[in-house]
Amino acid sequence: MLTRTDQPLDPTPAFKDAARSAELPVVEVEGLVKCYGNVSAVDGIAFDVRRGEIFGLLGPNGAGKTTTVEILEGLRDADGGAVRVLGLDVRRDREAIKQRIGVQLQTPSLFPRLKVLELLRLFARFYRRSLPPERLIADFGLEESAGKLVKQLSGGQQQRLSVALALINDPELVFLDEPTNGLDPQARINLWSVVRALQARGVTVLVTTHYLEEAERLCDRVAIIERGRIVALGSPRELIRETFDESAVLFHAEGASSTELAALPAVSAAHADEADWTLYSTDVPATMAGLLAWAGRRKLQIEGLSVRGATLEDVFLKLTGRRFRD
Amino acid sequence: MATFIDLTRAYLRSFLREPSAVVFSFAIPVLFIAVFGLIFGNQGTPHYDLGVVVPQSGPNAEQLAQQLQQVSIFKIHRGAQPDELKKLSHGDRTAVVVVPAAVDQAGQAANVAVYTDPSNSASRSVVLPVLRQVVDGFDRQLAGTPARVTLETRSTSVQNLRYIDYLVPSILAMSLMQLGLYSAVTLVTQRESKLLRRLGATPLRRGTLVASQVAQRVLISVLQAVILIGVGKLFFHVDFTRDLPMLLFFIVLGTLAFVAMGFVVGAVASSAESAMPLVQFIALPMLFLSGIFFEIDAGPAFLQPVARIMPLTYLGDALRQSTVHVTALNPLWVDAVVLAGWLAVSFAASVRLFRWE
C-alpha cells in the first residue's frame, strides 16, 4: 500500500519544488474522522493539497468523498482530526475561508425560478470581491441562456452554471463535487478543459469523482478512497507504475476457467466478469502466444482481444481485491 | 443590508414566477370573495323571521308592530301566541315578540316579552340588541320626547353589516394564514434541493437568509391585502373604514405568527410531500372554526373553546375591526396579545427545531 512517506519524488524541476515548499499546502488534513451513528463515513484520512494543483478524491459512491469535502467547506463538523484550509482553521475561521473558496455541490442546488444572470448577480452579493457575472457567462458558454430561468436549462447547462457559480468570488481554491456526473462525453471533456483553464490561472482545484478515467486524465494527484480510508495517494502514473509492471490482456471467451488461464505463460492474475476476461501479464508476447495456442487446442472462440497498459481501475482492483464498480 | 434586499428580491421573484403560488395566493381568495359575494352579497342584509303577537289590538300596539316591520333585517309574521311559539320551537322563527295590552293603557307598566331559542345564537347576537333599540325608541316616544326617533338614525353597525363586508377581511385573514403556513413547504423544498446547503457554503449570514424569507412573505401579504380590499371596494362596494396603520400592524403581526408556525412545520416535516398534509391539518380546522365564513357563534357550542385558542380567530377579528364596521369579538389589544403569543411560541419552537439539512 502506498502512503505519503513512500511516495516517489515529484518529477518536476528542483527550483519549482523549492518554490512550492516555501508555500504552505492549501489544504491540510490530518487523521480526519466523521461518524454517522456507529458507521464511520471517514475513518482517519490524511492528505495535503498543494497550491496550483488539481487534486482528485477518487472512490466509489459512498466511499466518504463528499463527507470529506463538506468538512473542508465548513458545511459539516468533523468528529476528530485536524483540518486547515488556506492555512486557517475550518472551525474557527469559517467565514474567512468561505470568502476565499468556491463550492460546487453534487446536486446543482440553485434557485430554479431565477434567471441565470440574476442568480450570478445574487451570489456575487454574498462576497466581498467578485468577478463580473457577464464574464463567467461568456467563459462557460451560457450567453444564450443568460435570460432563461435556471429550471429551463438542460442538465449540462445547469452543471456548468453550478461550476460558474463556484467561481463568482474569484476563489483561490475550488471544490468540485462530482462535476461531470450525468454529463455526456462531450460535455465532460468541455468541463475538463474549464478545470485546466482554472489551473492555468493559478486556482487550486479539489475534485471528487467516481470516474477512473476522469481522475487519470484530469488530476495531477489522486487519493483513492475506499470505505472512509485512503488506499493509495500519488499521481495517477506513479500509482500505476508503483503497483504494476504488468499489462492487461482483455478478451471475451465462453467456457474458459480461471485456473487454466492463470497457468498461461507470464500471467500473474486472471479476473472474469461473466465471460469478459482480464489477464495481467508481465510479458505480453509470451502470454499472447500461449493464449492463442491454448484456445486452438480447446477450440475456443476468442473475441475482442486487446492489450492495454494498467489503469487506476487495475490499481483499485489489486489494492482492494474488489472491482471499482462493486 | 444590500444583501438582504437582493435576497428578498430573489425570493419575491421566485414566488411571483411560480404560477401555482400566484393563483393560490391571489386568484383563489378573489374567487372566494366573488363567489360568496355573488351568492350572498346582493341579498343585502340577512333577515330573521320574527313572530309578532298582539293579543289585544290598540293604536300603540299597532304602532310598535309597524316599527318592527320597518326594521329591514326582520321579516314579520303576525299570529297567535301558541302558533308562533310552536314555530319558534321548530326553528321557523328566530324570536317571538308579544306586545302586551298594557301599552295602550296610560300609566301602566308594559313588558314586551321576547321569546328566543337559547340554542340559536343569532337571536342573541343580532335580534335582541335590535329589538331592545326598537322598544327603547318606542318608549321614548310614549314619554313624549319631542324628537321623533326613527330607527334609521339609531341603526347599529349590526344592521348595516352585510355578509360581503364580513367576508372580505375574513378572506384576507385566511389568505395570510395560508401564505404563512405554506412557508413550510418552501422551506422543506429548499432543504431537499440542497439550496440551503449551497447558501450555507457562502459567507451569507443565516440570519439574513431567514429574514429575507420572512420579508418576502410580509410583502406578499401586503400585496394580497391591497388586491382583496381593492376588489371588495370596486366590485362589492364594501365600506372600508381606513384605519391603515392598525390594518398594516395586524397584517404584519399575523403574517409573522403564521410564518413562524410554518417554519415549525418545515422543521418537523421530512419532505415536501409530508409538509403539505401537515399544513392542511393545521389550516383546515381553522378555516371552518375561526369564524372566517360564518360567525363563530353559529358553530356548535362544544367547538367554541377550540375556536378561542386558534390564532386565525383573532387575526380575522382584528382585520375585520380595522377594515369594516363590525361588532368586536375581542378588544384589539387582546387580538394583538394572542397573536403575539402564538408568534413567540412558534418562533421559539422553530429556532429550537430548525434544520439546515
PDB file of C-alpha atoms in Angstrom, chain B residues 48-150:
ATOM      1  CA  TYR B  48     -84.574  36.957  10.551  1.00  0.00           C
ATOM      2  CA  ASP B  49     -88.097  35.649  10.894  1.00  0.00           C
ATOM      3  CA  LEU B  50     -89.764  37.428  13.751  1.00  0.00           C
ATOM      4  CA  GLY B  51     -93.116  36.351  15.165  1.00  0.00           C
ATOM      5  CA  VAL B  52     -95.204  39.243  16.442  1.00  0.00           C
ATOM      6  CA  VAL B  53     -98.169  38.539  18.715  1.00  0.00           C
ATOM      7  CA  VAL B  54    -100.635  41.303  19.509  1.00  0.00           C
ATOM      8  CA  PRO B  55    -103.281  39.745  21.762  1.00  0.00           C
ATOM      9  CA  GLN B  56    -105.303  42.958  22.052  1.00  0.00           C
ATOM     10  CA  SER B  57    -105.057  45.479  19.244  1.00  0.00           C
ATOM     11  CA  GLY B  58    -104.689  49.184  20.039  1.00  0.00           C
ATOM     12  CA  PRO B  59    -103.052  52.265  18.457  1.00  0.00           C
ATOM     13  CA  ASN B  60     -99.806  51.948  20.411  1.00  0.00           C
ATOM     14  CA  ALA B  61     -99.546  48.203  19.952  1.00  0.00           C
ATOM     15  CA  GLU B  62    -100.087  48.601  16.201  1.00  0.00           C
ATOM     16  CA  GLN B  63     -97.531  51.380  16.066  1.00  0.00           C
ATOM     17  CA  LEU B  64     -94.888  49.162  17.733  1.00  0.00           C
ATOM     18  CA  ALA B  65     -95.698  46.334  15.368  1.00  0.00           C
ATOM     19  CA  GLN B  66     -95.368  48.790  12.496  1.00  0.00           C
ATOM     20  CA  GLN B  67     -91.972  49.929  13.718  1.00  0.00           C
ATOM     21  CA  LEU B  68     -90.762  46.338  13.938  1.00  0.00           C
ATOM     22  CA  GLN B  69     -91.925  45.856  10.373  1.00  0.00           C
ATOM     23  CA  GLN B  70     -89.706  48.701   9.292  1.00  0.00           C
ATOM     24  CA  VAL B  71     -86.528  47.021  10.524  1.00  0.00           C
ATOM     25  CA  SER B  72     -85.024  45.698   7.328  1.00  0.00           C
ATOM     26  CA  ILE B  73     -83.439  42.597   8.830  1.00  0.00           C
ATOM     27  CA  PHE B  74     -86.787  41.411  10.232  1.00  0.00           C
ATOM     28  CA  LYS B  75     -89.405  39.514   8.325  1.00  0.00           C
ATOM     29  CA  ILE B  76     -92.551  39.930  10.396  1.00  0.00           C
ATOM     30  CA  HIS B  77     -95.122  37.182  10.846  1.00  0.00           C
ATOM     31  CA  ARG B  78     -98.285  38.158  12.751  1.00  0.00           C
ATOM     32  CA  GLY B  79    -100.007  35.313  14.521  1.00  0.00           C
ATOM     33  CA  ALA B  80    -101.475  33.868  17.664  1.00  0.00           C
ATOM     34  CA  GLN B  81     -99.111  33.161  20.549  1.00  0.00           C
ATOM     35  CA  PRO B  82     -99.396  29.316  20.658  1.00  0.00           C
ATOM     36  CA  ASP B  83     -98.850  29.061  16.883  1.00  0.00           C
ATOM     37  CA  GLU B  84     -95.876  31.397  16.864  1.00  0.00           C
ATOM     38  CA  LEU B  85     -94.228  29.701  19.849  1.00  0.00           C
ATOM     39  CA  LYS B  86     -94.633  26.342  18.129  1.00  0.00           C
ATOM     40  CA  LYS B  87     -92.945  27.752  15.020  1.00  0.00           C
ATOM     41  CA  LEU B  88     -90.143  29.096  17.220  1.00  0.00           C
ATOM     42  CA  SER B  89     -89.568  25.648  18.639  1.00  0.00           C
ATOM     43  CA  HIS B  90     -89.470  24.252  15.085  1.00  0.00           C
ATOM     44  CA  GLY B  91     -86.872  26.808  14.092  1.00  0.00           C
ATOM     45  CA  ASP B  92     -89.141  28.724  11.720  1.00  0.00           C
ATOM     46  CA  ARG B  93     -88.886  31.846  13.870  1.00  0.00           C
ATOM     47  CA  THR B  94     -85.752  33.419  15.278  1.00  0.00           C
ATOM     48  CA  ALA B  95     -87.738  35.162  18.012  1.00  0.00           C
ATOM     49  CA  VAL B  96     -91.319  35.837  19.009  1.00  0.00           C
ATOM     50  CA  VAL B  97     -92.368  39.212  20.415  1.00  0.00           C
ATOM     51  CA  VAL B  98     -95.525  39.545  22.453  1.00  0.00           C
ATOM     52  CA  VAL B  99     -96.866  43.069  22.708  1.00  0.00           C
ATOM     53  CA  PRO B 100     -98.914  43.354  25.907  1.00  0.00           C
ATOM     54  CA  ALA B 101    -102.261  45.148  26.050  1.00  0.00           C
ATOM     55  CA  ALA B 102    -100.761  47.387  28.704  1.00  0.00           C
ATOM     56  CA  VAL B 103     -99.038  49.510  26.056  1.00  0.00           C
ATOM     57  CA  ASP B 104    -102.376  51.080  25.271  1.00  0.00           C
ATOM     58  CA  GLN B 105    -103.255  51.721  28.873  1.00  0.00           C
ATOM     59  CA  ALA B 106    -101.828  55.029  30.084  1.00  0.00           C
ATOM     60  CA  GLY B 107     -99.793  54.908  33.252  1.00  0.00           C
ATOM     61  CA  GLN B 108     -99.412  51.132  33.180  1.00  0.00           C
ATOM     62  CA  ALA B 109     -96.012  49.447  33.074  1.00  0.00           C
ATOM     63  CA  ALA B 110     -95.848  47.313  29.968  1.00  0.00           C
ATOM     64  CA  ASN B 111     -93.324  44.482  29.499  1.00  0.00           C
ATOM     65  CA  VAL B 112     -92.731  43.462  25.913  1.00  0.00           C
ATOM     66  CA  ALA B 113     -91.922  39.757  26.099  1.00  0.00           C
ATOM     67  CA  VAL B 114     -89.372  38.243  23.726  1.00  0.00           C
ATOM     68  CA  TYR B 115     -89.159  34.503  23.309  1.00  0.00           C
ATOM     69  CA  THR B 116     -85.966  33.140  21.818  1.00  0.00           C
ATOM     70  CA  ASP B 117     -84.410  29.755  21.327  1.00  0.00           C
ATOM     71  CA  PRO B 118     -81.319  29.807  23.551  1.00  0.00           C
ATOM     72  CA  SER B 119     -79.524  27.386  21.247  1.00  0.00           C
ATOM     73  CA  ASN B 120     -79.917  29.795  18.347  1.00  0.00           C
ATOM     74  CA  SER B 121     -77.117  32.241  18.858  1.00  0.00           C
ATOM     75  CA  ALA B 122     -78.173  34.559  16.026  1.00  0.00           C
ATOM     76  CA  SER B 123     -81.077  35.663  18.193  1.00  0.00           C
ATOM     77  CA  ARG B 124     -78.720  36.699  20.944  1.00  0.00           C
ATOM     78  CA  SER B 125     -76.125  38.474  18.892  1.00  0.00           C
ATOM     79  CA  VAL B 126     -78.376  40.216  16.399  1.00  0.00           C
ATOM     80  CA  VAL B 127     -82.064  40.127  17.164  1.00  0.00           C
ATOM     81  CA  LEU B 128     -82.083  41.038  20.837  1.00  0.00           C
ATOM     82  CA  PRO B 129     -79.979  44.198  20.549  1.00  0.00           C
ATOM     83  CA  VAL B 130     -82.111  45.426  17.664  1.00  0.00           C
ATOM     84  CA  LEU B 131     -85.359  44.677  19.472  1.00  0.00           C
ATOM     85  CA  ARG B 132     -84.057  46.466  22.512  1.00  0.00           C
ATOM     86  CA  GLN B 133     -83.380  49.546  20.420  1.00  0.00           C
ATOM     87  CA  VAL B 134     -86.782  49.489  18.812  1.00  0.00           C
ATOM     88  CA  VAL B 135     -88.557  49.138  22.124  1.00  0.00           C
ATOM     89  CA  ASP B 136     -86.408  51.788  23.802  1.00  0.00           C
ATOM     90  CA  GLY B 137     -87.180  54.201  20.997  1.00  0.00           C
ATOM     91  CA  PHE B 138     -90.854  53.444  21.195  1.00  0.00           C
ATOM     92  CA  ASP B 139     -90.795  54.001  24.932  1.00  0.00           C
ATOM     93  CA  ARG B 140     -89.254  57.411  24.476  1.00  0.00           C
ATOM     94  CA  GLN B 141     -91.979  58.408  22.000  1.00  0.00           C
ATOM     95  CA  LEU B 142     -94.622  57.424  24.509  1.00  0.00           C
ATOM     96  CA  ALA B 143     -92.915  59.501  27.199  1.00  0.00           C
ATOM     97  CA  GLY B 144     -93.433  62.449  24.928  1.00  0.00           C
ATOM     98  CA  THR B 145     -89.913  63.173  23.873  1.00  0.00           C
ATOM     99  CA  PRO B 146     -90.248  65.910  21.230  1.00  0.00           C
ATOM    100  CA  ALA B 147     -87.752  64.420  18.762  1.00  0.00           C
ATOM    101  CA  ARG B 148     -89.347  61.610  16.856  1.00  0.00           C
ATOM    102  CA  VAL B 149     -86.616  58.970  16.847  1.00  0.00           C
ATOM    103  CA  THR B 150     -86.550  56.810  13.799  1.00  0.00           C
TER     104      THR B 150
END
